[in-house]
Short mmCIF file of C-alpha atoms in Angstrom, two decimals:
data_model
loop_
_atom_site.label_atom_id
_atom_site.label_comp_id
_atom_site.label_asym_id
_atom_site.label_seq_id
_atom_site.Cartn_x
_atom_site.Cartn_y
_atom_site.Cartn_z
CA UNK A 1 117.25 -55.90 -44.65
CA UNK A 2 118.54 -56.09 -41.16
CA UNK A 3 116.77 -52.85 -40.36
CA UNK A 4 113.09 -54.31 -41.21
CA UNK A 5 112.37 -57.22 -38.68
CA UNK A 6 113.03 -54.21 -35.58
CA UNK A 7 110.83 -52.24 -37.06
CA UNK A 8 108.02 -54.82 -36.91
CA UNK A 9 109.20 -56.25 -33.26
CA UNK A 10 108.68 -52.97 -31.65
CA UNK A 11 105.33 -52.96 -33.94
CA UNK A 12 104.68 -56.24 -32.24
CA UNK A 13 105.04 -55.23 -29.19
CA UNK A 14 103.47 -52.10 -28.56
CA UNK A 15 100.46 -53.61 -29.51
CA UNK A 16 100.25 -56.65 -26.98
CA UNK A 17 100.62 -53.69 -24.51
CA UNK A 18 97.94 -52.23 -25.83
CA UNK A 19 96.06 -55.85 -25.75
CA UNK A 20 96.96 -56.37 -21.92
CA UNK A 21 95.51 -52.91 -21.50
CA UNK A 22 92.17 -53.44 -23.28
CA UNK A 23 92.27 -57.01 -21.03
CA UNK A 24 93.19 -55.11 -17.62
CA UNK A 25 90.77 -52.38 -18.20
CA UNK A 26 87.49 -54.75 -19.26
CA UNK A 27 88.58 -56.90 -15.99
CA UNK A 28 87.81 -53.27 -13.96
CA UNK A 29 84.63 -52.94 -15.91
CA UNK A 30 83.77 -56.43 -14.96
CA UNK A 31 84.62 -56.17 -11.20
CA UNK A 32 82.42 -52.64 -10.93
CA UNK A 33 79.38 -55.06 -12.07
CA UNK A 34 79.95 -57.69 -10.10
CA UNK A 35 80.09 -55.48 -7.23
CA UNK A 36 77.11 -53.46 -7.90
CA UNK A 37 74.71 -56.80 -8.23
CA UNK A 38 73.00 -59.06 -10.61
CA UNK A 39 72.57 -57.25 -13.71
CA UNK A 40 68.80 -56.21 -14.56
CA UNK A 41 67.01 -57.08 -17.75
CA UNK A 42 67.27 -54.24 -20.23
CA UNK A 43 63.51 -52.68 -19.83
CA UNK A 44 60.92 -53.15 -22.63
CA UNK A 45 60.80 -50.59 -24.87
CA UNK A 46 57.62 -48.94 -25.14
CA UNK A 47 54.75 -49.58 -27.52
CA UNK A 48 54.41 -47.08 -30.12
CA UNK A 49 50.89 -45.09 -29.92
CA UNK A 50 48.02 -46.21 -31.76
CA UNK A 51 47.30 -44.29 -35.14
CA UNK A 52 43.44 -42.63 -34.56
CA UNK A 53 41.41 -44.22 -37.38
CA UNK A 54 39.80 -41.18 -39.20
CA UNK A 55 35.85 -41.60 -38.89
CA UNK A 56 34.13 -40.85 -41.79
CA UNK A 57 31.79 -37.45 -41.43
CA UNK A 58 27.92 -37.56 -42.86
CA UNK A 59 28.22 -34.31 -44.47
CA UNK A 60 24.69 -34.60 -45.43
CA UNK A 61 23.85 -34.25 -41.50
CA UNK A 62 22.41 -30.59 -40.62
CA UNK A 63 23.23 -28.66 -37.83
CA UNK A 64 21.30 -29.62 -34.46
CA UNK A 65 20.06 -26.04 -34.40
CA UNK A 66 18.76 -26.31 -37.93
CA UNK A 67 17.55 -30.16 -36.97
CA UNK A 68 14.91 -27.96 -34.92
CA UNK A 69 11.32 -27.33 -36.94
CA UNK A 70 10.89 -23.56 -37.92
CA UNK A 71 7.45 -24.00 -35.64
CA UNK A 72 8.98 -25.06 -33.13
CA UNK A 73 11.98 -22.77 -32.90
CA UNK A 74 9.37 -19.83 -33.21
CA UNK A 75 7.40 -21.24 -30.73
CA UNK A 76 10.39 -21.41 -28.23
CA UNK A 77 11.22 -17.97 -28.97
CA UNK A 78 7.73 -16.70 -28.36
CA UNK A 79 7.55 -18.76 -25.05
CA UNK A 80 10.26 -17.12 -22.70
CA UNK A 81 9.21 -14.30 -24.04
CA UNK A 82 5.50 -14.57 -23.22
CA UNK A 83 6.80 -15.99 -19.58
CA UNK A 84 8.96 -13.01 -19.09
CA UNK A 85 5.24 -10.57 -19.87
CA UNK A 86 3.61 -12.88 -17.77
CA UNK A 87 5.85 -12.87 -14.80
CA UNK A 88 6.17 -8.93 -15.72
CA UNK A 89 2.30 -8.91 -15.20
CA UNK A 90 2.04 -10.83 -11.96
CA UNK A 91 4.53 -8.61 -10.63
CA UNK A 92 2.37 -5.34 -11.14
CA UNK A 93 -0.73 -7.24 -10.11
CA UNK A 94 1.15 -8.35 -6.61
CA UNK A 95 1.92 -4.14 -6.44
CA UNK A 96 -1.22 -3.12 -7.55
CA UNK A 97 -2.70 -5.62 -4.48
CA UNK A 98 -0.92 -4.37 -2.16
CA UNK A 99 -1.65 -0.71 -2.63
CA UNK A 100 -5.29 -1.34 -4.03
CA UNK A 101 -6.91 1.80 -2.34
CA UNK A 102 -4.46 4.38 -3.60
CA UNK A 103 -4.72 3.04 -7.34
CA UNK A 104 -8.43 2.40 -6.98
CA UNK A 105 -8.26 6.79 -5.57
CA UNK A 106 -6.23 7.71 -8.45
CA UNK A 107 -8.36 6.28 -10.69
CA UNK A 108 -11.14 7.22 -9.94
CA UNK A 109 -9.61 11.05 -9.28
CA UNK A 110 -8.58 10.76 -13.01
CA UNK A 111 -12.20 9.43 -14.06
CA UNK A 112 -13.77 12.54 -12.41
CA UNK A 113 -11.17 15.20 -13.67
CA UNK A 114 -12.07 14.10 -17.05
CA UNK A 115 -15.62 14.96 -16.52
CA UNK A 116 -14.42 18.40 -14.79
CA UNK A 117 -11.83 19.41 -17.01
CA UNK A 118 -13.35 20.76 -19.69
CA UNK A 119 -15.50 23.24 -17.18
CA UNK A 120 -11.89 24.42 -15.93
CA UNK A 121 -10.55 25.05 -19.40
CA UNK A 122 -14.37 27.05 -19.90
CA UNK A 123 -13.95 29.37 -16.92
CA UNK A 124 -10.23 29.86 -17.91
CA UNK A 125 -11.52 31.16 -21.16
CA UNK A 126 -13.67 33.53 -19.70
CA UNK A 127 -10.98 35.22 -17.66
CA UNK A 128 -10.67 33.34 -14.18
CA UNK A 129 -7.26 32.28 -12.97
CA UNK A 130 -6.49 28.79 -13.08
CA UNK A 131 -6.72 28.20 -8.88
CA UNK A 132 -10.39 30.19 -8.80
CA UNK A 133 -11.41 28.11 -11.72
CA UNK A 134 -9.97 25.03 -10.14
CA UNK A 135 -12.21 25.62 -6.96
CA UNK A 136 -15.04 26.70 -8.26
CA UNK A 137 -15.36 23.43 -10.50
CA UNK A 138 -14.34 21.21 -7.63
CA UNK A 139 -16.51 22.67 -5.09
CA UNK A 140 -19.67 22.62 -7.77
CA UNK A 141 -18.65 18.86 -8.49
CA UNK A 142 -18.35 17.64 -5.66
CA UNK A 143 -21.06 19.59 -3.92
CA UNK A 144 -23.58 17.67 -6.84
CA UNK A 145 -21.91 14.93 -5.95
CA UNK A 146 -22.47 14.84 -2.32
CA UNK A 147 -26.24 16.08 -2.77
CA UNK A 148 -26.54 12.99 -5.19
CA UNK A 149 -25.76 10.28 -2.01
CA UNK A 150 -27.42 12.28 -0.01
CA UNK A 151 -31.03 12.19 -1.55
CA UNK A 152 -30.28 8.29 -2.41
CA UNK A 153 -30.05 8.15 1.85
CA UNK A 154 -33.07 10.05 2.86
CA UNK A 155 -34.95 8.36 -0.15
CA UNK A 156 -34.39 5.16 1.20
CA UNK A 157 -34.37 6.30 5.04
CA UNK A 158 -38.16 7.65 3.97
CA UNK A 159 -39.65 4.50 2.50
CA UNK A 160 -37.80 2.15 4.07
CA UNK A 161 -41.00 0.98 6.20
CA UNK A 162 -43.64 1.31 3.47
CA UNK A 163 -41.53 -1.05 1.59
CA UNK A 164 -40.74 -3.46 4.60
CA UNK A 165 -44.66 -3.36 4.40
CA UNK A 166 -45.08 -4.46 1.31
CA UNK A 167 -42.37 -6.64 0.71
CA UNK A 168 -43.78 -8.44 3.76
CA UNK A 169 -47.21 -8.35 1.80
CA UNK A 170 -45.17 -9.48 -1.16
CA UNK A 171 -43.89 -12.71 0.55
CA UNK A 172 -47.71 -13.22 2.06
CA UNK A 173 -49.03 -13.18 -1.52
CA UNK A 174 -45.92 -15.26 -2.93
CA UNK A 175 -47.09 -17.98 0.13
CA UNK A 176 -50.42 -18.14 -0.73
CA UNK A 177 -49.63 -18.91 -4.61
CA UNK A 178 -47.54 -21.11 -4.01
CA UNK A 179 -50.29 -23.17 -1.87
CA UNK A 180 -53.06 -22.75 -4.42
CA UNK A 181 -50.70 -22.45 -7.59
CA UNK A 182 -50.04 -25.62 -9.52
CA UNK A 183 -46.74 -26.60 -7.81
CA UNK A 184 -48.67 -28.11 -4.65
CA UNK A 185 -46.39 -27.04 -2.37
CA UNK A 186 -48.03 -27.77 1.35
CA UNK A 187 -47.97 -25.81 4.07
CA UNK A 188 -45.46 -27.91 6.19
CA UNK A 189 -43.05 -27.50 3.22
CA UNK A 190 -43.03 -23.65 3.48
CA UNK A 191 -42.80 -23.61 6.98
CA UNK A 192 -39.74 -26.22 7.00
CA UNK A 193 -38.77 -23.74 4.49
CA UNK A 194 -38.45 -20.86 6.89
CA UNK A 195 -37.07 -22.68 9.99
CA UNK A 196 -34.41 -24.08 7.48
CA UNK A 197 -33.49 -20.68 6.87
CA UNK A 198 -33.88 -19.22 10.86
CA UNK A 199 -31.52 -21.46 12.00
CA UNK A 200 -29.22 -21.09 9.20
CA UNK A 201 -29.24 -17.35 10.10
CA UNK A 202 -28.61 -18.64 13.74
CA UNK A 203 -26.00 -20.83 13.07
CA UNK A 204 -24.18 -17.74 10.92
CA UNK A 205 -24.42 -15.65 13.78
CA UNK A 206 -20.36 -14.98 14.63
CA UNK A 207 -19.82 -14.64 11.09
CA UNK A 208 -22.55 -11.72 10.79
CA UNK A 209 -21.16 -9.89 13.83
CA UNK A 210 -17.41 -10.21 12.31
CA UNK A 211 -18.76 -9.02 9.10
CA UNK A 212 -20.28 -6.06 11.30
CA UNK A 213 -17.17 -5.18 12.78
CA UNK A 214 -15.15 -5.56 9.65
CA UNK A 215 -17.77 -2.92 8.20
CA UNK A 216 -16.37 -0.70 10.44
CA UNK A 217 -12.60 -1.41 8.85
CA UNK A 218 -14.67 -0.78 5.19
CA UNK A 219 -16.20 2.72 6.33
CA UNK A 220 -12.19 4.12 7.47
CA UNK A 221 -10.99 2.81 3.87
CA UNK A 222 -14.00 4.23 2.26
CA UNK A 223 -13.20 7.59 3.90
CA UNK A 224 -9.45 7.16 3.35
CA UNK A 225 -10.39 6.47 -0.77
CA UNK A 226 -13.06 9.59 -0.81
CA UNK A 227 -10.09 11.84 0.85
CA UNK A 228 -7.25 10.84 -1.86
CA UNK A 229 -9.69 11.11 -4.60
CA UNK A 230 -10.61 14.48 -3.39
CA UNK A 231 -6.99 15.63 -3.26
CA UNK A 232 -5.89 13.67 -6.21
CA UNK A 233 -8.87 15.60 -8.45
CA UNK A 234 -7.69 18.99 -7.23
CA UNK A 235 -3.99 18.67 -8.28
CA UNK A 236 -5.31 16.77 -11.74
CA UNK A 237 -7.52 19.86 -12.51
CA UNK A 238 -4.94 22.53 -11.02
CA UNK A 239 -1.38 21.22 -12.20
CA UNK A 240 -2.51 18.96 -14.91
CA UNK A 241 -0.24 19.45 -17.71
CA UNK A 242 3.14 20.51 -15.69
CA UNK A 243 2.46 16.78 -13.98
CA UNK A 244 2.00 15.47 -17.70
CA UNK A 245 5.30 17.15 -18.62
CA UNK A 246 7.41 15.67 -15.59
CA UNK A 247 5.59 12.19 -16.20
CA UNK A 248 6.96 12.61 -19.57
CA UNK A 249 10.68 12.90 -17.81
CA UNK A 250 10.09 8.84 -16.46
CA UNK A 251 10.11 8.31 -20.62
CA UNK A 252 13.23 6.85 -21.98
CA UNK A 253 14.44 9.92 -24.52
CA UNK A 254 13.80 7.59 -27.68
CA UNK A 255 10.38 6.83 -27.00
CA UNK A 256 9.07 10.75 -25.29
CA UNK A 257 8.23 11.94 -28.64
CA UNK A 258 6.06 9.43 -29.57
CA UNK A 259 4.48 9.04 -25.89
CA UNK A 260 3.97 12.92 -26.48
CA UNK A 261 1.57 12.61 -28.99
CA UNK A 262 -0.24 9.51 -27.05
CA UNK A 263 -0.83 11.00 -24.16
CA UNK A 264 -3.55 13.80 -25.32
CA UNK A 265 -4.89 11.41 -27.67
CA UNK A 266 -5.53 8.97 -24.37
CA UNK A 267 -6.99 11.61 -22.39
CA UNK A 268 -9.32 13.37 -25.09
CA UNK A 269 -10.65 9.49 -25.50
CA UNK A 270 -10.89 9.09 -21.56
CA UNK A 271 -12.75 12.55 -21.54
CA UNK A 272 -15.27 11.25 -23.86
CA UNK A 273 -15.47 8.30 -22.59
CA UNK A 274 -16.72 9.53 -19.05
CA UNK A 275 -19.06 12.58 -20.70
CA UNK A 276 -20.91 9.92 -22.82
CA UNK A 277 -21.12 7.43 -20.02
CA UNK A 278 -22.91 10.56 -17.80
CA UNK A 279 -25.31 11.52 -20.71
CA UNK A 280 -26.26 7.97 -21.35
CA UNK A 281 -26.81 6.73 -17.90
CA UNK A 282 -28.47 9.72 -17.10
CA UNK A 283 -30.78 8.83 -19.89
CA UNK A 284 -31.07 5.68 -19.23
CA UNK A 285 -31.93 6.55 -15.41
CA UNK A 286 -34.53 9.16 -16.14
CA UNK A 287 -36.56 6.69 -18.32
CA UNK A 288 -36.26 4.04 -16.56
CA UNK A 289 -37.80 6.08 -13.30
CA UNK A 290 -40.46 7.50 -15.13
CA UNK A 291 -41.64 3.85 -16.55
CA UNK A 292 -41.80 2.55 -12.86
CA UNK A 293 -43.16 5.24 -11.56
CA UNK A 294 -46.17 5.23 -13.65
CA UNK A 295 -46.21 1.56 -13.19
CA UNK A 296 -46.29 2.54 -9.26
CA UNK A 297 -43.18 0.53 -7.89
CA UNK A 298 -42.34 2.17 -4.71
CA UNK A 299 -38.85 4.57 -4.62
CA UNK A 300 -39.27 5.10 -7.99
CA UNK A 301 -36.64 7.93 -7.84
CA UNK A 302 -33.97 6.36 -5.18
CA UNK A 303 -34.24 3.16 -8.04
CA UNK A 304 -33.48 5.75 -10.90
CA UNK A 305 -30.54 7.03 -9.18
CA UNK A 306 -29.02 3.29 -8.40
CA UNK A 307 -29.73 2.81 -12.26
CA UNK A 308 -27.51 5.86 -13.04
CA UNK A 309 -24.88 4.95 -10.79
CA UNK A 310 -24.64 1.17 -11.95
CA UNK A 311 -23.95 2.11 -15.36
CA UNK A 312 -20.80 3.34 -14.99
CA UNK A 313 -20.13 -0.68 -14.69
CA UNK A 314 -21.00 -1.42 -18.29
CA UNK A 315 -23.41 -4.49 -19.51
CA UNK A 316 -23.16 -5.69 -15.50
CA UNK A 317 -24.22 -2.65 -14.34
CA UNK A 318 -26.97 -1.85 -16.22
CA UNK A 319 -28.55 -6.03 -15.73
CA UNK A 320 -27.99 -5.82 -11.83
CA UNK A 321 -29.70 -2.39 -11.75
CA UNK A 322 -32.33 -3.73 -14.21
CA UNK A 323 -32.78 -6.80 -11.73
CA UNK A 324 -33.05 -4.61 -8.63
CA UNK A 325 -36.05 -2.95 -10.33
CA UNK A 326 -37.59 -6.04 -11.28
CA UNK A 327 -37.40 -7.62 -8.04
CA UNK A 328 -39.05 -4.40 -6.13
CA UNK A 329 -41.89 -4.57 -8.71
CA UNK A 330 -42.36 -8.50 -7.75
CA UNK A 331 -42.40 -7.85 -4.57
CA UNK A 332 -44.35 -5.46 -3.96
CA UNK A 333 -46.85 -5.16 -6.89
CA UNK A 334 -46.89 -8.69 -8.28
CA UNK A 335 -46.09 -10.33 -11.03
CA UNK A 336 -47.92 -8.29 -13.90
CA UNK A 337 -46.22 -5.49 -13.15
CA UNK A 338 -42.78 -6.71 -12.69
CA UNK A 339 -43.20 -8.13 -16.41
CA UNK A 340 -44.18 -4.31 -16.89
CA UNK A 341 -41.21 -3.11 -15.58
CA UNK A 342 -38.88 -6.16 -17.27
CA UNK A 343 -40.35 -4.59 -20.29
CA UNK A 344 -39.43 -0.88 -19.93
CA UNK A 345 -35.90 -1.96 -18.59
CA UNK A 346 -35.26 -3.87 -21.81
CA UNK A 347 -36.71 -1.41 -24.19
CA UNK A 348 -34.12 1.48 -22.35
CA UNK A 349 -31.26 -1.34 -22.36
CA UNK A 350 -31.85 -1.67 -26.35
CA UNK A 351 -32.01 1.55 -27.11
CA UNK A 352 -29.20 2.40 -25.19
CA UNK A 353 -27.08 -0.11 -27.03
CA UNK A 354 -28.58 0.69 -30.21
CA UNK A 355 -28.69 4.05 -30.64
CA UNK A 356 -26.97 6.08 -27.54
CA UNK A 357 -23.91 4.55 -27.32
CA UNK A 358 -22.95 4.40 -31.51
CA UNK A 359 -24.17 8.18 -31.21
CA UNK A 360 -22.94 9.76 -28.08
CA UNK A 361 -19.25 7.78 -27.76
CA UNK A 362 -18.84 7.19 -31.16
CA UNK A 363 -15.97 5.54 -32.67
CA UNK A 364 -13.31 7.29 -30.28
CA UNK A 365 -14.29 4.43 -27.36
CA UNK A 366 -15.59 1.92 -29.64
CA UNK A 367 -14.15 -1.75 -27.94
CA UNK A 368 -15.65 -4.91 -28.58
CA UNK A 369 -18.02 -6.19 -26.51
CA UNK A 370 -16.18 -9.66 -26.07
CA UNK A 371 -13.56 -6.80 -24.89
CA UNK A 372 -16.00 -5.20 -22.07
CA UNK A 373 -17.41 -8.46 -20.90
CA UNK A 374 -14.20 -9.92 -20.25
CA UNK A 375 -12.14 -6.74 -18.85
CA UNK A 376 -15.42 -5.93 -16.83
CA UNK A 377 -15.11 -9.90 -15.28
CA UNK A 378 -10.78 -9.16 -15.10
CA UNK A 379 -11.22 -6.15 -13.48
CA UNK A 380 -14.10 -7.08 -11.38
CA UNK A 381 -12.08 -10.26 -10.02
CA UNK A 382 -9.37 -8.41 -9.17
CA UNK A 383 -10.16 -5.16 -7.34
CA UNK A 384 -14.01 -5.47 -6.94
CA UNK A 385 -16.50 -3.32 -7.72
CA UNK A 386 -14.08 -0.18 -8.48
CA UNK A 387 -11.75 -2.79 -10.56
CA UNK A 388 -15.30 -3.33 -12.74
CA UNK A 389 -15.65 0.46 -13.35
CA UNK A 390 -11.65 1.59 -14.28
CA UNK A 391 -11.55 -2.15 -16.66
CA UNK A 392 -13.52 -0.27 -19.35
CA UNK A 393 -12.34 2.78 -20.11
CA UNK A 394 -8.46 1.49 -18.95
CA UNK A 395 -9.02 -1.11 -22.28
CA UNK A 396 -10.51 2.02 -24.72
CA UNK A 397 -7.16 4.41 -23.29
CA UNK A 398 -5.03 1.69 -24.09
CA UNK A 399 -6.90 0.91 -27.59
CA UNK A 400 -6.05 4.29 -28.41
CA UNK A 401 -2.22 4.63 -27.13
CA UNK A 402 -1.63 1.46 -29.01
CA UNK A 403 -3.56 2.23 -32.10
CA UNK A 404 -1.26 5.89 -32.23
CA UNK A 405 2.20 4.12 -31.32
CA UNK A 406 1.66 1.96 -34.30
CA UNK A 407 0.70 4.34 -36.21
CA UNK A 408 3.83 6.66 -35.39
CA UNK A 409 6.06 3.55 -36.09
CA UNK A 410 4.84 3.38 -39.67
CA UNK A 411 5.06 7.10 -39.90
CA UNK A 412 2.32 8.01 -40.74
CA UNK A 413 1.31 9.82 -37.33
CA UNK A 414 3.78 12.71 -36.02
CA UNK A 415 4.57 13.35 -32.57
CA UNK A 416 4.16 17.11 -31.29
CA UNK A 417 6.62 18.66 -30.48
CA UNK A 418 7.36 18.62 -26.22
CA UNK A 419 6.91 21.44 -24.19
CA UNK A 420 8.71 22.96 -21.62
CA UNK A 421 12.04 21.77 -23.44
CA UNK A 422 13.91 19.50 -21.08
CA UNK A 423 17.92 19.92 -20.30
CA UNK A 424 20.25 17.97 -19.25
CA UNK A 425 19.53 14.07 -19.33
CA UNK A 426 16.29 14.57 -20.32
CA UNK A 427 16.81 16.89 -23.76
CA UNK A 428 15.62 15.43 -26.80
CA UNK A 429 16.71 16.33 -30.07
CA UNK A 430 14.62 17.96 -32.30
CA UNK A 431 13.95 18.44 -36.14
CA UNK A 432 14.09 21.96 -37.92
CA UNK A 433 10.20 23.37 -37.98
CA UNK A 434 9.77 22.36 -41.57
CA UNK A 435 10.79 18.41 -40.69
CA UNK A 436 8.50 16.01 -39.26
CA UNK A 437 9.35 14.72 -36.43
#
């Protein structure tokens, strides 16, 4: 029992050393604080991040693509497409501008090689090598050719004064109907008339003598065009196909066979194009001269060969040449016979549309005639006179390239098979002999 109270006074007092301890070491603590500053304010914890309500989805709502009317979305599609052609188009027309003579040469180089052509591939049939047969053609061509212009000239050169004389007669009898005719026009009137119309003439003075000189500028271009169609014809008849074959090279491989089997289509419808325009204008010149000529209107023949010569320009041609006749007639035998002559040029004009055309062309250049009048007033807007002539049959070769293309798409047209085989980049693949291509 003695043993037990010792026990607990050491207990006892280890731990109020332990208390003055604790009490020493929180009085540190303390002092450290004190030191340091004014205690801050524990900071604000932060707010906890606001839950995103979930918004509730139409699921009835289409797509904004599908939002878009069929019509409309077709429409679209069709529209920067049909800009994309269009700037394409205004493009080649800016190119075709610029060079205008050379494509006007070519064309007109390919329009004449179709009417020579088929004398080449005659005389090569009878034995003559390609380069005599080349130059005889040419030379007869465009030694006819030449002859042609030159009787127009010295037809006109020779009755140039007996119809100054009777146009001026023609104007004297048109004056004196016009005072006793039933419009009571005065004499003043016509006289005012004419001075109105002197000094207009004088007051357009400069702009005659520029268009003068600028004729000058239009003869070197005319010779320039004569000289590249002449060269352009000789290398069309000479090395015809070998320039079809490397032409054929430009082709992407995909689409050669199928422009194979266009191209002779285009220029068998080009060749008849140009042979039937020939026969019927020449027909349609040769009675045409003969009706004035009975009728007496002065250069009967020089008239006949400006009537063949305007219709190559079809429908335009053929009323501006009609015209011309008309108005010679008026003027210089009156008005009975111009009615005369109206007559005849109409009768020819219906028959020609008739009968010659639906017989000699057939269907091979058959285009509408909403086609020709509009090409005719296209082509005629853009490069003239010679833009009027290539509109026609550039519409009927492109009729027919079209029609074929289609056709080989649906398979139901082959494509021949191309000759010289190319190598290299340009081979094309081709089926066994009893395969259609």
């Amino acid at each position: 029992m003695s043993r037990v109270p010792g026990w607990l006074g050491r207990l006892g007092n280890g731990l109020s050393e332990m208390g003055e301890r604790l009490d020493e070491r929180r009085a540190e603590v303390e002092k450290e604080h004190s030191d340091a500053g004014p205690e801050l304010p524990a900071a604000a914890p932060e707010p906890p991040e606001p839950v995103p309500v979930p918004v509730p989805i139409d699921r009835d709502r289409p797509e904004p693509a599908l939002a878009v009317p069929w019509g409309v979305r077709v429409a679209a599609e069709a529209g920067w497409r049909l800009l994309i052609l269009a700037g394409t188009v205004w493009v080649l027309m800016r190119v075709i501008s610029a060079v205008q003579l050379v494509v006007l040469a070519f064309a007109a180089a390919l329009l004449i090689t179709a009417l020579l052509q088929p004398t080449v591939a005659a005389l090569i049939r009878y034995g003559f090598p390609r380069g005599v047969a080349t130059a005889l053609t040419a030379i007869l061509g465009f030694v006819v050719m030449g002859l042609i212009g030159w009787f127009v000239t010295w037809q006109v050169m020779a009755n140039i004064d007996n119809l100054s004389d009777q146009v001026q007669n023609g104007v004297d009898d048109l004056r004196n109907w016009l005072l006793k005719g039933p419009f009571h026009v005065t004499e003043k009137q016509i006289n005012q008339i004419a001075k109105n119309l002197r000094e207009a003439i004088g007051a357009n003075t400069d702009q005659i003598t520029s268009a003068g000189l600028e004729g000058v500028q239009v003869i070197v271009e005319a010779l320039t065009g004569i000289l590249l169609t002449v060269f352009s014809t000789l290398f069309l008849l000479y090395d015809g196909p070998r320039i079809w074959q490397w032409t054929l090279k430009l082709v992407p491989a995909a689409a050669r066979p199928a422009m194979a089997g266009a191209g002779p289509r285009a220029w068998r419808t080009l060749t008849a194009y140009v042979r039937g325009t020939v026969i019927v204008a020449l027909i349609d010149a040769i009675c045409i001269g003969i009706g004035i000529y009975f009728l007496g209107v002065p250069m009967a023949v020089p008239l006949a060969v400006f009537i063949f010569l305007f219709s190559f320009i079809p429908l335009v041609g053929a009323v501006a040449s009609g015209a011309l006749a008309v108005v010679v007639a008026l003027v210089t035998q009156g008005v009975v016979v111009a009615l005369f002559t109206l007559g005849v040029v109409l009768a020819v004009q219906q028959i020609e549309g008739h009968i010659l055309q639906p017989f000699i062309l057939g269907r091979a250049v058959r285009v509408h005639p909403l086609a020709v009048v509009l090409s005719v007033a296209a082509g005629g807007m853009i490069a003239g006179i010679g833009g009027a002539v290539v509109a026609v049959p550039l519409v009927a070769v492109t009729n027919t390239v079209v029609s074929y293309l289609k056709a080989y798409a649906q398979g139901t047209e082959p494509a021949p098979r191309l000759s010289p085989k190319p190598r290299g980049a340009t081979a094309v693949e081709h089926p066994p002999s009893d395969q259609t291509p």
